[in-house]
C-alpha positions as YAML, in Angstrom:
chain: A
units: angstrom
residues:
- id: 1
  name: MET
  ca: [118.70, -123.09, 3.71]
- id: 2
  name: LYS
  ca: [118.31, -126.33, 5.76]
- id: 3
  name: VAL
  ca: [117.48, -129.09, 3.02]
- id: 4
  name: MET
  ca: [116.40, -132.62, 3.83]
- id: 5
  name: ILE
  ca: [116.91, -135.08, 1.26]
- id: 6
  name: VAL
  ca: [114.20, -137.92, 1.27]
- id: 7
  name: GLU
  ca: [116.01, -141.07, -1.40]
- id: 8
  name: ASP
  ca: [116.75, -144.32, -0.98]
- id: 9
  name: GLU
  ca: [119.35, -144.76, -3.48]
- id: 10
  name: VAL
  ca: [122.49, -144.09, -1.69]
- id: 11
  name: LEU
  ca: [124.26, -142.99, -4.91]
- id: 12
  name: LEU
  ca: [121.69, -140.46, -5.78]
- id: 13
  name: ALA
  ca: [121.19, -139.07, -2.02]
- id: 14
  name: MET
  ca: [124.75, -138.40, -2.07]
- id: 15
  name: GLU
  ca: [125.60, -136.86, -5.31]
- id: 16
  name: LEU
  ca: [122.30, -134.55, -4.47]
- id: 17
  name: GLU
  ca: [123.66, -133.82, -0.76]
- id: 18
  name: SER
  ca: [126.87, -132.55, -2.63]
- id: 19
  name: GLU
  ca: [125.15, -130.44, -4.74]
- id: 20
  name: VAL
  ca: [122.89, -128.79, -2.17]
- id: 21
  name: GLU
  ca: [126.27, -128.24, -0.30]
- id: 22
  name: ILE
  ca: [127.74, -126.68, -3.02]
- id: 23
  name: ALA
  ca: [124.88, -124.11, -3.42]
- id: 24
  name: GLY
  ca: [125.45, -123.09, -0.16]
- id: 25
  name: HIS
  ca: [123.06, -124.88, 1.74]
- id: 26
  name: GLU
  ca: [122.90, -127.36, 4.62]
- id: 27
  name: VAL
  ca: [121.81, -130.83, 4.48]
- id: 28
  name: THR
  ca: [119.78, -131.55, 7.82]
- id: 29
  name: GLY
  ca: [119.78, -135.20, 6.93]
- id: 30
  name: ILE
  ca: [119.14, -137.98, 4.21]
- id: 31
  name: ALA
  ca: [116.25, -140.50, 4.72]
- id: 32
  name: MET
  ca: [115.83, -143.81, 2.66]
- id: 33
  name: SER
  ca: [112.57, -144.51, 4.19]
- id: 34
  name: SER
  ca: [109.35, -142.93, 5.34]
- id: 35
  name: SER
  ca: [110.08, -143.80, 8.89]
- id: 36
  name: GLN
  ca: [113.39, -142.46, 8.79]
- id: 37
  name: ALA
  ca: [111.66, -139.01, 7.10]
- id: 38
  name: ARG
  ca: [109.42, -138.88, 9.80]
- id: 39
  name: GLU
  ca: [112.10, -138.68, 12.43]
- id: 40
  name: LYS
  ca: [114.17, -136.21, 10.55]
- id: 41
  name: ILE
  ca: [111.40, -134.01, 9.92]
- id: 42
  name: GLY
  ca: [110.58, -133.56, 13.74]
- id: 43
  name: ALA
  ca: [114.22, -133.29, 14.49]
- id: 44
  name: SER
  ca: [115.74, -131.04, 11.88]
- id: 45
  name: ARG
  ca: [112.61, -129.15, 11.00]
- id: 46
  name: PRO
  ca: [114.11, -128.61, 6.95]
- id: 47
  name: ASP
  ca: [112.95, -125.25, 4.90]
- id: 48
  name: PHE
  ca: [112.77, -127.60, 2.11]
- id: 49
  name: ALA
  ca: [112.96, -130.95, 0.94]
- id: 50
  name: PHE
  ca: [113.46, -133.26, -2.25]
- id: 51
  name: VAL
  ca: [111.24, -136.46, -2.24]
- id: 52
  name: ASP
  ca: [111.62, -139.29, -3.97]
- id: 53
  name: ILE
  ca: [108.00, -141.53, -4.40]
- id: 54
  name: HIS
  ca: [109.31, -144.76, -4.00]
- id: 55
  name: LEU
  ca: [111.48, -145.34, -1.21]
- id: 56
  name: LYS
  ca: [112.86, -148.57, 0.94]
- id: 57
  name: ASP
  ca: [109.59, -149.38, 2.43]
- id: 58
  name: GLY
  ca: [107.82, -148.75, -0.84]
- id: 59
  name: PRO
  ca: [105.84, -146.05, -3.14]
- id: 60
  name: THR
  ca: [105.68, -144.07, 0.91]
- id: 61
  name: GLY
  ca: [107.53, -140.47, -0.39]
- id: 62
  name: ILE
  ca: [103.69, -139.20, -1.18]
- id: 63
  name: GLU
  ca: [102.86, -139.87, 2.20]
- id: 64
  name: VAL
  ca: [105.92, -137.92, 3.40]
- id: 65
  name: GLY
  ca: [105.14, -135.26, 0.81]
- id: 66
  name: ARG
  ca: [101.98, -134.97, 2.16]
- id: 67
  name: GLU
  ca: [103.33, -134.64, 5.96]
- id: 68
  name: LEU
  ca: [105.86, -131.88, 4.76]
- id: 69
  name: ALA
  ca: [103.08, -130.03, 3.41]
- id: 70
  name: ALA
  ca: [100.91, -130.41, 6.40]
- id: 71
  name: ALA
  ca: [103.77, -129.16, 8.07]
- id: 72
  name: GLY
  ca: [104.11, -126.01, 5.97]
- id: 73
  name: ILE
  ca: [107.65, -127.37, 4.72]
- id: 74
  name: PRO
  ca: [107.89, -126.75, 0.85]
- id: 75
  name: TYR
  ca: [109.52, -129.45, -1.06]
- id: 76
  name: VAL
  ca: [109.83, -131.09, -4.68]
- id: 77
  name: PHE
  ca: [109.29, -134.59, -5.90]
- id: 78
  name: VAL
  ca: [111.92, -136.07, -7.51]
- id: 79
  name: SER
  ca: [110.75, -138.98, -9.39]
- id: 80
  name: GLY
  ca: [111.70, -141.38, -12.64]
- id: 81
  name: ASN
  ca: [107.90, -140.98, -13.18]
- id: 82
  name: ILE
  ca: [106.26, -138.11, -12.21]
- id: 83
  name: LYS
  ca: [102.93, -139.42, -13.91]
- id: 84
  name: LYS
  ca: [102.92, -141.50, -10.34]
- id: 85
  name: ILE
  ca: [102.28, -138.17, -8.52]
- id: 86
  name: PRO
  ca: [98.64, -137.51, -7.38]
- id: 87
  name: GLU
  ca: [96.58, -134.58, -9.60]
- id: 88
  name: ASP
  ca: [97.01, -132.54, -6.56]
- id: 89
  name: PHE
  ca: [100.87, -133.15, -5.97]
- id: 90
  name: ALA
  ca: [100.42, -134.12, -2.33]
- id: 91
  name: GLY
  ca: [101.18, -130.30, -1.25]
- id: 92
  name: ALA
  ca: [104.28, -130.47, -3.35]
- id: 93
  name: VAL
  ca: [105.82, -126.92, -4.74]
- id: 94
  name: GLY
  ca: [106.74, -129.30, -8.52]
- id: 95
  name: ALA
  ca: [108.64, -132.04, -9.32]
- id: 96
  name: ILE
  ca: [112.05, -132.86, -11.26]
- id: 97
  name: GLU
  ca: [112.03, -136.00, -13.32]
- id: 98
  name: LYS
  ca: [114.93, -138.43, -12.94]
- id: 99
  name: PRO
  ca: [117.31, -138.90, -14.77]
- id: 100
  name: TYR
  ca: [117.98, -135.08, -14.11]
- id: 101
  name: THR
  ca: [121.33, -133.39, -14.78]
- id: 102
  name: MET
  ca: [123.07, -131.77, -12.13]
- id: 103
  name: ASN
  ca: [123.00, -128.49, -14.12]
- id: 104
  name: GLY
  ca: [119.18, -128.76, -14.27]
- id: 105
  name: MET
  ca: [119.10, -129.79, -10.33]
- id: 106
  name: LYS
  ca: [121.48, -127.01, -9.85]
- id: 107
  name: ASN
  ca: [119.13, -124.59, -11.92]
- id: 108
  name: ALA
  ca: [115.96, -126.10, -9.79]
- id: 109
  name: LEU
  ca: [117.45, -125.87, -6.47]
- id: 110
  name: ALA
  ca: [118.22, -121.87, -6.92]
- id: 111
  name: TYR
  ca: [114.54, -121.20, -7.79]
- id: 112
  name: VAL
  ca: [113.39, -122.90, -5.32]
- id: 113
  name: SER
  ca: [115.53, -121.43, -2.54]
- id: 114
  name: ALA
  ca: [114.72, -118.20, -4.04]
- id: 115
  name: ILE
  ca: [111.12, -119.06, -3.43]
- id: 116
  name: VAL
  ca: [111.56, -119.79, 0.31]
- id: 117
  name: ALA
  ca: [113.93, -117.04, 0.89]
- id: 118
  name: GLY
  ca: [110.65, -114.86, -0.47]
- id: 119
  name: ASP
  ca: [113.02, -113.20, -3.72]
- id: 120
  name: ASP
  ca: [111.73, -113.46, -6.88]
- id: 121
  name: PRO
  ca: [112.88, -116.91, -8.34]
- id: 122
  name: GLY
  ca: [113.48, -115.63, -12.09]
- id: 123
  name: LEU
  ca: [112.54, -117.71, -14.74]
- id: 124
  name: LEU
  ca: [111.11, -121.39, -14.11]
- id: 125
  name: PRO
  ca: [113.88, -123.74, -15.06]
- id: 126
  name: VAL
  ca: [113.33, -126.57, -17.58]
- id: 127
  name: SER
  ca: [113.73, -128.96, -15.00]
- id: 128
  name: LEU
  ca: [111.31, -127.96, -12.51]
- id: 129
  name: VAL
  ca: [107.55, -128.98, -13.05]
- id: 130
  name: LEU
  ca: [105.41, -126.93, -10.84]
- id: 131
  name: ALA
  ca: [102.33, -128.43, -9.40]
- id: 132
  name: ASN
  ca: [99.76, -125.61, -10.02]
- id: 133
  name: ALA
  ca: [100.94, -124.95, -13.75]
- id: 134
  name: SER
  ca: [101.02, -128.55, -14.38]
- id: 135
  name: ALA
  ca: [96.97, -128.75, -13.35]
- id: 136
  name: GLY
  ca: [96.11, -126.37, -15.83]
- id: 137
  name: ALA
  ca: [96.84, -123.23, -14.49]
- id: 138
  name: GLU
  ca: [97.66, -120.31, -17.03]
- id: 139
  name: PRO
  ca: [101.77, -119.66, -17.10]
- id: 140
  name: GLY
  ca: [101.87, -116.43, -15.03]
- id: 141
  name: SER
  ca: [98.72, -116.48, -13.40]
- id: 142
  name: CYS
  ca: [98.26, -116.34, -9.62]
- id: 143
  name: LYS
  ca: [97.73, -120.07, -9.88]
- id: 144
  name: ALA
  ca: [100.72, -121.39, -11.55]
- id: 145
  name: ASP
  ca: [102.84, -119.18, -8.92]
- id: 146
  name: PRO
  ca: [104.53, -121.11, -6.30]
- id: 147
  name: HIS
  ca: [104.46, -118.12, -3.65]
- id: 148
  name: TYR
  ca: [100.46, -117.96, -4.13]
- id: 149
  name: LYS
  ca: [100.33, -121.56, -3.05]
- id: 150
  name: TRP
  ca: [103.17, -121.60, -0.66]
- id: 151
  name: GLY
  ca: [102.47, -117.81, 0.76]
- id: 152
  name: LEU
  ca: [105.99, -117.40, 0.32]
- id: 153
  name: GLY
  ca: [106.37, -113.90, -0.53]
- id: 154
  name: GLY
  ca: [107.25, -112.54, -3.83]
- id: 155
  name: ARG
  ca: [104.75, -111.83, -6.58]
- id: 156
  name: SER
  ca: [101.25, -111.82, -5.63]
...
């Protein structure tokens, strides 16, 4: 899976890049601002993205997320304050709250990569908050299932 990282904290971006590569995925680029993210979306067409809300040019991660969703690219927010995420999650599959553990990130990445591949992701890792589930959908219902939102196959 080709993964884009949108994160303005260099050490976190490098740490996440390492975890993505250890998990066997390719990092297509790291963007630290919304303009860099837009360039990388067009140039590398990632399969998935991790997006921080607050970037070098301000709280523009939500705008980047909406552009990813409009392009049909699934993503999750990675943020120190998931309460800043809009109620509709700006089209995100879900969110991972900072600070996260490497094990939590690894489990979330495995879950999301299964979704992107159209496989059954198994149990939801505690490190990942699903967008639809947080919007009040019953767990296990079609609306709480990320396959339903993204049309990525798997369960119906």
